[in-house]
Amino acid sequence: MRIVVGAMGPGRVALVDPSVSLEPFETVTMQEFPAVVRALESRHPRWVWADTRRWYPRLLAEGVRVDRCHDLVLAAALIDHSTTTASARDGGAHPRPAWLPAGPAEAGQAGAVVPVASAAHAALFDLGDFDGETQAPEAAVTDRPRDVRSVPIDAVLAEHARQLALVTASERPGALRLLVAAESAGALIGAELHAAGLPWHRGVHERVLEGELGPKPSPGRKPARMEEFAAEVRALLGAPAVNLDSQVDLLKALRRAGIQVESTSRWELREHEHPAIEPLVAYKKLARLFSANAWSWLDEWVVDGRFRPDYVPGGTATGRWATSGGGALQLPKNVRSAVVADPGWSLVVADAAQLEPRVLAGLARDEAMAEAGRGRDFYGGIVGAGVVETRDQAKVAILGAMYGATTGESGRLVPRLARAYPSAMALVDRAAADGERGASVTTLLGRSSPPPGVEWRAAQSRASQPEATAADERRARSGARDWGRFTRNFVVQGTAAEWALCWMAGLRSRLMAIAGDAAVPEQLAHRSGPVFERIPHLVYYLHDEIIVHTPRERADEVAAAVADAANEAGRLLYGAFPVEFPLDLAIVESYALADA
């Protein structure tokens, strides 16, 4: 069952079951909407709405959780730019409505194999209701509204029907259905992560800050430890007035001291021997902590023992998530000790070991590469196969293969990988060649890379003209190689993001089936919101890593569910192909202990 949600005049919400009628079966106010959703959820519908980030938070605040949805904004970003729907779109029979906002494929301009069909697709995501076309009325919206909740129900119905028609007409409808379902599930998860929040102990965080930076400084002042390192650097450089926070000033001071650097990055600084390097690197590390995660960050982002970042599912061209505030995807290790489970609860922390190389092995159906990671550390398996001598060499070689390294240690080792794993290397080489000629590449399930921008194409065009200079040709070659490196990595990183979405979606379903019966202390009640106060729930996601907050007595059961969901995600994407996705799993009271 699908229930399409849209506006029916100011402040009113219309609900339509398009399998029965295109007329609303119910019209309610925004205040009444959560209660109606709660009642209808027992029928296990797929909610179809413009944007989960606009509709779902209100429901969660009222204690209403939905099982599945179709997010039209996220789905359009996939469907309207996938190479698998190109022929269906070329005729102009399915024009994109003006109210849809730009997605990463439009705003982010700076040879995949077909997944094995599996009955598990339908079991996890109930994909059957994506089949066929739905009759649609004429869209009534031409201007993009500021709030997609105001999109009229007729326009929402029309967009839903347009998307179903394009998916059905695509070259790989099964894969694209799975991708749209997984992306929509990710939208629900992103809203739930914000609603539940990541448990955060302010006192622990403050002790970390005092240990690293010294006492909290007065407004406008730097912490004492930073000032100490700054004074030492200035003395050693013989530059008593240099502003260490100004890259221009610092570069001048370094060069005057005989340190010939092109940037102030820690990696380049450490290539030089000078007594000022160590205190300067220490200063930069503390400056990063002070600017990104110090006392002002705590005041803004940690409320009532929870850190609630604003996740943006599908926020990058590859499908990786982004955040619109809080820096959740860049939490430094020295503040992770502040992520502490509530009394009586535990954290189940899991990350997928060497995810991207395993994804590449499955994408290319490279059995030798898959064997390297079977039942063991992937890089150790490459060493064991005699491809390289050390684990560090294996890691450097794999990164070089996925990012297009041609020089240095990576460039030296990549040819060994090509001999050992020809199918995998041929896949990324083809993706790079496609990018170099300006073509889009596509992930396993159907997400396609954005085309290069106008300046890139202009540079390629200039280089092909009879009057082109040597400089024009160099710029064009350099631009082509850069874009080829992007597309080379896109197919791997994008497919890894698809695996992670399937992992989390499967885990989300499992967690809701694990009832938590732990008593919740009164002072902790509702910190995670009314939906999650007694059940295990996801509280953090970082590309290939997740954290579940669970009643302590359910921790082992949750850990097993996390591992089962990872195995299922592998089967969804690769069927019977024998690529494994092992996890590093830990049940801890503090995030910092997960790596212990």
Coordinates of C-alpha atoms in Angstrom, one line a residue:
M1 CA 0.0 0.0 0.0
R2 CA 1.2 3.5 -0.9
I3 CA -0.1 6.6 0.8
V4 CA 0.9 9.8 -1.0
V5 CA 1.1 12.9 1.1
G6 CA 0.8 16.5 -0.1
A7 CA -0.8 19.9 0.6
M8 CA -4.5 20.5 0.2
G9 CA -4.7 24.2 0.8
P10 CA -3.1 26.2 3.6
G11 CA -2.3 24.2 6.7
R12 CA -4.1 21.0 5.4
V13 CA -2.6 17.7 4.4
A14 CA -4.2 15.4 1.9
L15 CA -3.6 11.6 1.9
V16 CA -4.2 9.6 -1.3
D17 CA -4.0 5.8 -2.0
P18 CA -3.4 5.9 -5.8
S19 CA -4.2 2.3 -6.2
V20 CA -7.8 3.1 -5.2
S21 CA -8.3 6.7 -6.4
L22 CA -6.5 9.9 -7.2
E23 CA -8.8 11.7 -4.8
P24 CA -7.8 12.1 -1.1
F25 CA -9.3 9.5 1.2
E26 CA -8.6 11.9 4.1
T27 CA -7.7 15.5 4.6
V28 CA -6.3 16.6 8.0
T29 CA -4.6 19.6 9.7
M30 CA -0.9 19.5 10.4
Q31 CA -1.7 19.0 14.1
E32 CA -3.9 16.0 13.3
F33 CA -1.4 14.5 10.8
P34 CA 0.8 12.5 13.4
A35 CA -2.2 10.7 14.9
V36 CA -3.5 9.7 11.5
V37 CA -0.1 8.4 10.5
R38 CA 0.1 6.4 13.7
A39 CA -3.3 4.8 13.0
L40 CA -2.4 4.0 9.3
E41 CA 1.1 2.6 10.0
S42 CA -0.4 -0.7 11.2
R43 CA -1.3 -1.3 7.5
H44 CA 2.4 -1.1 6.6
P45 CA 2.2 1.5 3.9
R46 CA 5.0 3.1 2.0
W47 CA 4.6 6.9 2.7
V48 CA 5.3 8.9 -0.4
W49 CA 6.2 12.5 0.3
A50 CA 8.3 15.2 -1.2
D51 CA 11.1 15.4 1.4
T52 CA 11.6 13.2 4.5
R53 CA 13.6 15.9 6.3
R54 CA 10.4 18.1 6.2
W55 CA 7.8 15.6 7.1
Y56 CA 9.3 13.0 9.4
P57 CA 10.8 15.1 12.3
R58 CA 7.3 16.2 13.4
L59 CA 6.1 12.6 13.5
L60 CA 9.1 11.5 15.6
A61 CA 8.5 14.4 18.0
E62 CA 5.0 13.0 18.5
G63 CA 6.3 9.5 19.1
V64 CA 5.4 8.2 15.6
R65 CA 7.8 6.0 13.6
V66 CA 7.2 4.9 10.1
D67 CA 8.6 1.8 8.6
R68 CA 9.2 2.9 5.0
C69 CA 8.9 5.8 2.6
H70 CA 9.6 7.0 -0.9
D71 CA 11.4 10.3 -0.7
L72 CA 10.7 12.1 -4.0
V73 CA 13.5 14.7 -3.7
L74 CA 16.2 12.1 -3.1
A75 CA 14.7 9.7 -5.7
A76 CA 14.6 12.4 -8.4
A77 CA 18.3 13.2 -7.8
L78 CA 19.0 9.6 -8.6
I79 CA 16.5 8.8 -11.3
D80 CA 17.0 12.1 -13.3
H81 CA 20.8 11.7 -13.6
S82 CA 21.2 7.9 -13.9
T83 CA 22.6 6.6 -17.1
T84 CA 20.2 3.7 -16.8
T85 CA 17.2 6.1 -17.4
A86 CA 18.9 8.2 -20.1
S87 CA 17.0 6.6 -23.0
A88 CA 13.7 7.0 -21.2
R89 CA 14.4 10.6 -20.5
D90 CA 15.7 11.5 -24.0
G91 CA 12.3 11.7 -25.5
G92 CA 11.2 14.4 -23.2
A93 CA 8.1 12.4 -22.1
H94 CA 8.9 12.7 -18.4
P95 CA 9.9 16.3 -17.8
R96 CA 11.2 17.1 -14.3
P97 CA 8.9 19.5 -12.3
A98 CA 10.3 22.9 -11.4
W99 CA 9.5 22.5 -7.7
L100 CA 12.2 19.9 -7.2
P101 CA 15.3 21.3 -5.6
A102 CA 18.8 20.8 -7.2
G103 CA 20.5 17.6 -6.0
P104 CA 24.2 16.9 -5.6
A105 CA 24.5 15.7 -9.2
E106 CA 23.5 19.2 -10.3
A107 CA 25.0 21.3 -7.6
G108 CA 28.2 19.3 -7.0
Q109 CA 29.9 19.7 -10.4
A110 CA 33.4 20.9 -9.2
G111 CA 30.8 0.4 -16.6
A112 CA 29.0 -1.0 -13.6
V113 CA 27.8 -4.6 -13.5
V114 CA 24.2 -5.6 -12.9
P115 CA 23.5 -6.9 -9.4
V116 CA 22.2 -10.4 -9.1
A117 CA 18.5 -10.5 -8.7
S118 CA 17.4 -11.7 -5.3
A119 CA 14.1 -12.4 -3.6
A120 CA 15.7 -10.8 -0.6
H121 CA 15.2 -7.4 -2.3
A122 CA 11.5 -7.7 -1.8
A123 CA 11.8 -9.2 1.6
L124 CA 13.8 -6.2 3.0
F125 CA 12.4 -3.3 1.1
D126 CA 9.0 -4.5 -0.2
L127 CA 9.9 -3.5 -3.7
G128 CA 6.8 -4.9 -5.4
D129 CA 4.9 -1.7 -5.2
F130 CA 7.5 0.0 -7.4
D131 CA 6.3 -2.0 -10.4
G132 CA 4.2 -0.4 -13.1
E133 CA 3.0 3.1 -13.7
T134 CA 0.4 5.0 -11.8
Q135 CA -2.0 7.4 -13.5
A136 CA -1.1 11.0 -12.7
P137 CA -3.0 14.2 -12.9
E138 CA -1.4 17.3 -14.5
A139 CA 1.2 18.9 -12.3
A140 CA -0.1 22.2 -10.9
V141 CA 3.1 23.7 -9.7
T142 CA 5.6 25.7 -11.8
D143 CA 7.5 27.6 -9.1
R144 CA 9.6 25.9 -6.6
P145 CA 8.1 26.5 -3.1
R146 CA 10.3 27.4 -0.1
D147 CA 8.8 24.5 1.9
V148 CA 8.1 21.3 0.0
R149 CA 5.3 20.5 2.4
S150 CA 3.3 23.1 0.5
V151 CA 3.5 21.2 -2.8
P152 CA -0.1 20.4 -3.8
I153 CA -1.2 16.8 -3.6
D154 CA -1.7 16.7 -7.4
A155 CA 1.9 17.7 -8.0
V156 CA 3.2 15.1 -5.6
L157 CA 1.1 12.4 -7.3
A158 CA 2.3 13.5 -10.7
E159 CA 6.0 13.3 -9.6
H160 CA 5.5 9.9 -8.0
A161 CA 4.0 8.6 -11.2
R162 CA 6.8 10.1 -13.3
Q163 CA 9.5 8.5 -11.1
L164 CA 7.8 5.0 -11.2
A165 CA 7.5 5.3 -15.0
L166 CA 11.2 6.1 -15.4
V167 CA 12.3 3.3 -13.1
T168 CA 10.1 0.8 -15.0
A169 CA 11.6 2.0 -18.3
S170 CA 15.2 2.0 -17.1
E171 CA 17.8 -0.4 -18.2
R172 CA 18.0 -2.0 -14.8
P173 CA 14.7 -1.5 -13.0
G174 CA 15.4 -4.0 -10.2
A175 CA 18.7 -2.3 -9.2
L176 CA 17.2 1.2 -9.4
R177 CA 14.2 0.2 -7.3
L178 CA 16.6 -1.1 -4.6
L179 CA 18.6 2.1 -4.8
V180 CA 15.5 4.3 -4.4
A181 CA 14.2 2.2 -1.5
A182 CA 17.6 2.2 0.2
E183 CA 18.1 6.0 -0.3
S184 CA 14.6 6.6 1.1
A185 CA 15.3 4.4 4.1
G186 CA 18.5 6.4 4.6
A187 CA 16.4 9.6 4.8
L188 CA 14.3 8.0 7.6
I189 CA 17.5 7.0 9.4
G190 CA 19.0 10.5 9.1
A191 CA 15.9 12.0 10.7
E192 CA 15.9 9.4 13.4
L193 CA 19.6 9.9 14.2
H194 CA 18.9 13.6 14.8
A195 CA 15.8 12.9 16.9
A196 CA 17.5 10.3 19.1
G197 CA 20.9 12.1 19.3
L198 CA 24.3 10.7 20.2
P199 CA 24.7 10.3 24.0
W200 CA 27.3 12.9 25.0
H201 CA 28.8 13.5 28.5
R202 CA 29.6 17.1 28.8
G203 CA 31.8 16.6 31.9
V204 CA 34.1 14.1 30.1
H205 CA 34.4 16.4 27.1
E206 CA 35.3 19.4 29.3
R207 CA 38.0 17.3 31.0
V208 CA 39.4 16.4 27.6
L209 CA 39.5 20.1 26.6
E210 CA 41.2 21.1 29.9
G211 CA 43.8 18.3 29.5
E212 CA 44.6 19.2 25.9
L213 CA 44.1 23.0 25.9
G214 CA 44.2 24.2 29.5
P215 CA 41.5 26.1 31.3
K216 CA 38.6 27.6 29.4
P217 CA 40.0 31.0 28.1
S218 CA 38.3 34.3 28.4
P219 CA 36.2 35.4 25.4
G220 CA 38.5 36.5 22.5
R221 CA 41.6 34.7 24.0
K222 CA 43.3 31.5 23.0
P223 CA 43.8 28.6 25.4
A224 CA 47.0 28.6 27.5
R225 CA 48.5 25.6 25.8
M226 CA 48.1 27.1 22.4
E227 CA 49.7 30.3 23.5
E228 CA 52.6 28.4 24.9
F229 CA 53.2 26.5 21.6
A230 CA 52.7 29.8 19.7
A231 CA 55.4 31.6 21.7
E232 CA 57.8 28.7 21.2
V233 CA 57.2 28.6 17.4
R234 CA 57.7 32.4 17.1
A235 CA 61.0 32.2 19.1
L236 CA 62.3 29.3 17.0
L237 CA 61.4 31.0 13.7
G238 CA 62.8 34.4 14.9
A239 CA 59.4 35.9 14.0
P240 CA 58.0 37.4 17.2
A241 CA 54.9 39.0 15.5
V242 CA 53.9 36.2 13.1
N243 CA 50.2 35.2 13.1
L244 CA 50.2 31.4 13.1
D245 CA 46.6 31.4 12.0
S246 CA 47.4 33.2 8.8
Q247 CA 48.7 30.9 6.2
V248 CA 50.3 33.7 4.2
D249 CA 52.1 35.1 7.2
L250 CA 53.2 31.7 8.4
L251 CA 54.5 30.7 5.0
K252 CA 56.6 33.8 4.9
A253 CA 58.0 33.2 8.3
L254 CA 58.8 29.6 7.5
R255 CA 60.6 30.5 4.4
R256 CA 62.6 33.2 6.1
A257 CA 63.7 30.6 8.5
G258 CA 65.0 28.4 5.7
I259 CA 62.0 26.0 5.6
Q260 CA 61.0 25.9 2.0
V261 CA 57.4 24.7 2.0
E262 CA 54.5 25.2 -0.4
S263 CA 51.8 24.8 2.2
T264 CA 51.4 24.6 6.0
S265 CA 49.8 21.1 6.0
R266 CA 51.1 18.9 8.7
W267 CA 52.2 16.3 6.1
E268 CA 54.5 18.7 4.3
L269 CA 55.8 20.3 7.5
R270 CA 56.9 16.9 8.8
E271 CA 59.1 16.4 5.7
H272 CA 61.4 19.1 7.0
E273 CA 63.8 19.1 9.9
H274 CA 63.7 22.2 12.0
P275 CA 63.1 22.7 15.8
A276 CA 60.0 24.8 15.1
I277 CA 58.2 22.0 13.2
E278 CA 57.1 19.9 16.2
P279 CA 55.6 22.8 18.3
L280 CA 54.0 24.2 15.1
V281 CA 52.3 20.9 14.4
A282 CA 51.2 20.7 18.0
Y283 CA 49.8 24.2 17.8
K284 CA 47.8 23.4 14.6
K285 CA 46.3 20.3 16.2
L286 CA 45.1 22.2 19.2
A287 CA 43.9 25.0 17.0
R288 CA 41.7 22.5 15.1
L289 CA 40.3 21.2 18.4
F290 CA 39.7 24.7 19.7
S291 CA 37.9 25.9 16.6
A292 CA 35.9 22.7 15.8
N293 CA 35.0 21.0 19.1
A294 CA 35.7 23.2 22.1
W295 CA 33.5 25.0 24.6
S296 CA 31.5 27.0 22.1
W297 CA 30.8 23.8 20.1
L298 CA 29.6 22.1 23.3
D299 CA 27.3 25.1 24.1
E300 CA 25.7 25.0 20.6
W301 CA 25.5 21.3 19.8
V302 CA 25.2 19.3 23.1
V303 CA 21.8 19.8 24.8
D304 CA 20.4 17.6 27.6
G305 CA 23.1 15.0 27.1
R306 CA 22.7 14.5 23.4
F307 CA 24.6 15.7 20.3
R308 CA 22.1 16.1 17.4
P309 CA 23.8 16.9 14.1
D310 CA 21.9 17.7 11.0
Y311 CA 22.6 14.8 8.6
V312 CA 22.0 15.2 4.9
P313 CA 21.5 11.8 3.4
G314 CA 22.6 11.6 -0.2
G315 CA 24.4 15.0 0.3
T316 CA 27.3 14.3 -2.0
A317 CA 27.5 13.2 -5.6
T318 CA 28.7 9.7 -4.6
G319 CA 25.8 9.2 -2.2
R320 CA 27.9 9.6 0.9
W321 CA 26.2 11.6 3.5
A322 CA 27.0 15.2 4.5
T323 CA 26.0 17.3 7.5
S324 CA 24.7 20.9 7.6
G325 CA 26.1 21.6 11.0
G326 CA 27.9 20.0 14.0
G327 CA 30.8 18.3 12.1
A328 CA 29.5 14.8 13.0
L329 CA 31.5 13.3 10.1
Q330 CA 34.7 14.7 11.5
L331 CA 34.7 13.9 15.2
P332 CA 38.4 13.8 16.3
K333 CA 39.4 10.8 18.3
N334 CA 40.3 12.8 21.4
V335 CA 36.7 13.8 22.0
R336 CA 35.1 10.4 21.4
S337 CA 35.5 9.5 25.0
A338 CA 32.6 11.9 25.6
V339 CA 30.3 9.6 23.7
V340 CA 29.1 7.6 26.8
A341 CA 26.1 5.3 27.0
D342 CA 23.3 6.1 29.4
P343 CA 23.2 4.2 32.8
G344 CA 22.0 0.7 32.1
W345 CA 22.7 1.0 28.3
S346 CA 25.7 0.1 26.1
L347 CA 27.1 1.2 22.8
V348 CA 27.5 -1.4 20.0
V349 CA 30.2 0.1 17.7
A350 CA 30.8 -1.5 14.3
D351 CA 32.8 -0.6 11.3
A352 CA 33.2 -2.5 8.0
A353 CA 36.8 -3.6 7.6
Q354 CA 38.4 -2.4 4.3
L355 CA 35.0 -1.7 2.8
E356 CA 36.0 -0.1 -0.5
P357 CA 38.4 -2.8 -1.6
R358 CA 35.8 -5.5 -0.9
V359 CA 33.2 -3.5 -2.8
L360 CA 35.6 -3.3 -5.8
A361 CA 36.2 -7.0 -5.7
G362 CA 32.4 -7.6 -5.8
L363 CA 31.8 -4.9 -8.5
A364 CA 34.4 -6.5 -10.8
R365 CA 33.5 -10.1 -9.9
D366 CA 37.2 -10.6 -9.3
E367 CA 37.4 -13.9 -7.5
A368 CA 41.1 -13.7 -6.7
M369 CA 40.6 -10.3 -5.1
A370 CA 37.6 -11.5 -3.1
E371 CA 39.7 -14.5 -1.9
A372 CA 42.3 -12.0 -0.5
G373 CA 39.7 -10.8 2.0
R374 CA 38.0 -14.0 2.8
G375 CA 38.0 -14.7 6.5
R376 CA 40.9 -12.3 7.1
D377 CA 42.3 -8.9 6.9
F378 CA 42.1 -7.8 3.3
Y379 CA 45.6 -6.2 3.1
G380 CA 47.1 -9.2 4.9
G381 CA 45.4 -11.4 2.2
I382 CA 47.1 -9.5 -0.5
V383 CA 50.5 -10.0 1.2
G384 CA 49.7 -13.7 1.7
A385 CA 49.0 -14.0 -2.1
G386 CA 52.5 -12.8 -2.8
V387 CA 51.4 -9.6 -4.5
V388 CA 53.4 -7.3 -2.2
E389 CA 55.7 -7.8 0.7
T390 CA 54.1 -5.8 3.5
R391 CA 50.6 -4.8 4.7
D392 CA 51.5 -1.1 4.4
Q393 CA 52.4 -1.8 0.7
A394 CA 49.1 -3.5 0.2
K395 CA 47.2 -0.5 1.6
V396 CA 49.2 2.0 -0.4
A397 CA 48.7 -0.1 -3.6
I398 CA 44.9 -0.4 -3.1
L399 CA 44.5 3.3 -2.4
G400 CA 46.6 4.1 -5.5
A401 CA 44.4 1.9 -7.6
M402 CA 41.2 3.5 -6.5
Y403 CA 42.5 7.0 -6.6
G404 CA 44.6 6.8 -9.8
A405 CA 48.1 7.1 -8.4
T406 CA 50.8 7.0 -11.1
T407 CA 53.9 8.2 -9.2
G408 CA 55.7 7.4 -5.9
E409 CA 55.3 4.1 -4.0
S410 CA 51.6 3.8 -5.1
G411 CA 52.6 4.1 -8.8
R412 CA 55.3 1.5 -8.4
L413 CA 52.9 -1.0 -6.7
V414 CA 49.7 -0.6 -8.7
P415 CA 51.1 -2.7 -11.7
R416 CA 51.5 -5.6 -9.3
L417 CA 47.8 -5.3 -8.5
A418 CA 46.9 -5.3 -12.2
R419 CA 48.7 -8.6 -12.7
A420 CA 47.1 -10.2 -9.7
Y421 CA 43.6 -8.8 -10.0
P422 CA 43.1 -7.9 -13.7
S423 CA 39.3 -7.7 -13.5
A424 CA 39.2 -5.2 -10.6
M425 CA 41.9 -3.0 -12.1
A426 CA 40.2 -3.1 -15.6
L427 CA 37.0 -1.9 -14.0
V428 CA 38.5 1.2 -12.4
D429 CA 40.7 1.8 -15.4
R430 CA 37.5 1.9 -17.6
A431 CA 35.8 4.3 -15.2
A432 CA 38.8 6.6 -15.4
A433 CA 38.9 6.4 -19.2
D434 CA 35.2 7.3 -19.3
G435 CA 35.8 10.3 -17.0
E436 CA 38.7 11.5 -19.0
R437 CA 36.5 11.8 -22.1
G438 CA 33.7 13.5 -20.1
A439 CA 31.3 10.6 -19.8
S440 CA 29.4 9.7 -16.7
V441 CA 30.0 6.4 -14.8
T442 CA 27.4 4.5 -12.8
T443 CA 27.5 2.5 -9.5
L444 CA 26.3 -1.0 -9.1
L445 CA 22.7 0.1 -8.3
G446 CA 22.4 3.0 -10.7
R447 CA 23.8 6.3 -9.2
S448 CA 25.7 8.2 -11.9
S449 CA 28.4 10.7 -11.7
P450 CA 27.8 14.3 -12.5
P451 CA 29.2 15.6 -15.8
P452 CA 32.3 17.8 -15.7
G453 CA 31.6 21.5 -15.6
V454 CA 31.5 24.1 -18.3
E455 CA 35.1 25.2 -17.7
W456 CA 36.3 21.6 -18.1
R457 CA 34.6 21.2 -21.4
A458 CA 35.8 24.6 -22.6
A459 CA 39.4 23.6 -21.8
Q460 CA 39.0 20.3 -23.7
S461 CA 37.5 22.2 -26.7
R462 CA 40.3 24.8 -26.8
A463 CA 42.9 22.0 -26.8
S464 CA 41.3 20.4 -29.9
Q465 CA 41.4 23.6 -32.0
P466 CA 44.1 24.1 -34.7
E467 CA 45.4 27.2 -32.9
A468 CA 45.7 25.5 -29.5
T469 CA 48.9 26.2 -27.6
A470 CA 51.0 23.7 -25.7
A471 CA 49.7 25.3 -22.5
D472 CA 46.1 24.7 -23.7
E473 CA 46.9 21.0 -24.3
R474 CA 48.6 20.6 -20.9
R475 CA 45.6 22.1 -19.1
A476 CA 43.2 19.8 -21.0
R477 CA 45.3 16.7 -20.3
S478 CA 45.6 17.7 -16.6
G479 CA 41.9 18.3 -16.3
A480 CA 41.0 15.1 -18.1
R481 CA 43.3 13.1 -15.7
D482 CA 41.8 14.8 -12.7
W483 CA 38.2 14.0 -13.8
G484 CA 39.3 10.5 -14.6
R485 CA 40.6 10.1 -11.0
F486 CA 37.2 11.3 -9.8
T487 CA 35.2 8.8 -11.9
R488 CA 37.7 6.0 -11.1
N489 CA 36.9 6.4 -7.4
F490 CA 33.2 7.3 -7.9
V491 CA 32.1 3.8 -8.9
V492 CA 33.8 2.3 -5.9
Q493 CA 32.9 4.9 -3.3
G494 CA 29.3 5.2 -4.6
T495 CA 28.8 1.5 -4.5
A496 CA 30.2 1.4 -1.0
A497 CA 27.7 4.0 0.0
E498 CA 25.0 1.8 -1.4
W499 CA 26.2 -1.2 0.7
A500 CA 26.2 1.0 3.8
L501 CA 22.6 2.1 3.1
C502 CA 21.4 -1.5 2.7
W503 CA 23.3 -2.4 5.9
M504 CA 21.7 0.3 7.9
A505 CA 18.2 -0.3 6.5
G506 CA 18.4 -3.9 7.3
L507 CA 19.7 -3.2 10.8
R508 CA 17.0 -0.6 11.4
S509 CA 14.3 -3.2 10.8
R510 CA 16.0 -5.7 13.0
L511 CA 16.4 -3.2 15.9
M512 CA 12.7 -2.4 15.9
A513 CA 12.0 -6.1 16.4
I514 CA 14.3 -6.2 19.5
A515 CA 12.2 -5.0 22.4
G516 CA 14.0 -3.3 25.2
D517 CA 12.4 -3.8 28.6
A518 CA 15.0 -1.9 30.7
A519 CA 13.6 0.6 33.1
V520 CA 14.5 4.1 32.1
P521 CA 15.5 6.4 34.9
E522 CA 13.2 9.4 35.2
Q523 CA 16.0 11.9 34.5
L524 CA 16.9 10.1 31.3
A525 CA 13.4 9.6 29.9
H526 CA 12.8 11.1 26.5
R527 CA 16.4 12.2 26.0
S528 CA 16.3 10.0 22.9
G529 CA 12.8 11.0 22.1
P530 CA 9.5 9.1 22.7
V531 CA 10.2 6.6 19.9
F532 CA 13.6 5.4 21.1
E533 CA 13.6 5.7 24.9
R534 CA 13.3 1.9 25.5
I535 CA 14.5 0.2 22.2
P536 CA 17.9 -0.2 20.6
H537 CA 18.4 2.5 18.1
L538 CA 21.1 3.9 15.7
V539 CA 22.8 7.0 17.0
Y540 CA 25.7 7.5 14.7
Y541 CA 26.8 6.9 11.1
L542 CA 30.1 7.6 9.4
H543 CA 30.5 6.1 5.9
D544 CA 31.4 2.6 7.0
E545 CA 30.8 2.8 10.8
I546 CA 27.7 2.9 13.0
I547 CA 26.9 3.1 16.7
V548 CA 23.8 1.6 18.3
H549 CA 22.6 2.7 21.7
T550 CA 21.0 -0.3 23.4
P551 CA 19.7 -1.5 26.7
R552 CA 22.7 -3.4 28.2
E553 CA 20.8 -6.7 28.4
R554 CA 20.2 -6.6 24.7
A555 CA 23.7 -5.7 23.6
D556 CA 24.7 -9.2 22.4
E557 CA 21.5 -9.6 20.5
V558 CA 22.1 -6.2 18.9
A559 CA 25.7 -7.1 17.9
A560 CA 24.4 -10.2 16.2
A561 CA 21.8 -8.1 14.3
V562 CA 24.5 -5.7 13.2
A563 CA 26.6 -8.6 11.7
D564 CA 23.6 -10.3 10.1
A565 CA 22.5 -7.0 8.5
A566 CA 26.1 -6.6 7.0
N567 CA 25.9 -10.1 5.6
E568 CA 22.5 -9.4 4.1
A569 CA 23.7 -6.2 2.5
G570 CA 26.4 -8.2 0.7
R571 CA 23.9 -10.7 -0.6
L572 CA 21.5 -7.9 -1.8
L573 CA 24.2 -6.3 -3.9
Y574 CA 26.3 -9.3 -5.0
G575 CA 24.0 -12.3 -4.7
A576 CA 26.0 -15.5 -4.4
F577 CA 29.4 -14.0 -5.4
P578 CA 31.7 -14.8 -2.5
V579 CA 32.8 -11.4 -1.3
E580 CA 32.7 -11.0 2.5
F581 CA 32.1 -7.9 4.6
P582 CA 33.5 -8.6 8.1
L583 CA 33.0 -6.1 10.9
D584 CA 35.1 -4.8 13.7
L585 CA 32.5 -5.1 16.5
A586 CA 32.7 -3.8 20.1
I587 CA 30.2 -3.5 23.0
V588 CA 31.4 -0.7 25.1
E589 CA 30.3 2.0 27.5
S590 CA 32.3 4.7 25.7
Y591 CA 33.1 5.2 22.0
A592 CA 36.7 5.7 22.8
L593 CA 37.0 2.1 24.1
A594 CA 35.9 0.6 20.8
D595 CA 39.5 0.8 19.5
A596 CA 41.1 -0.4 22.7

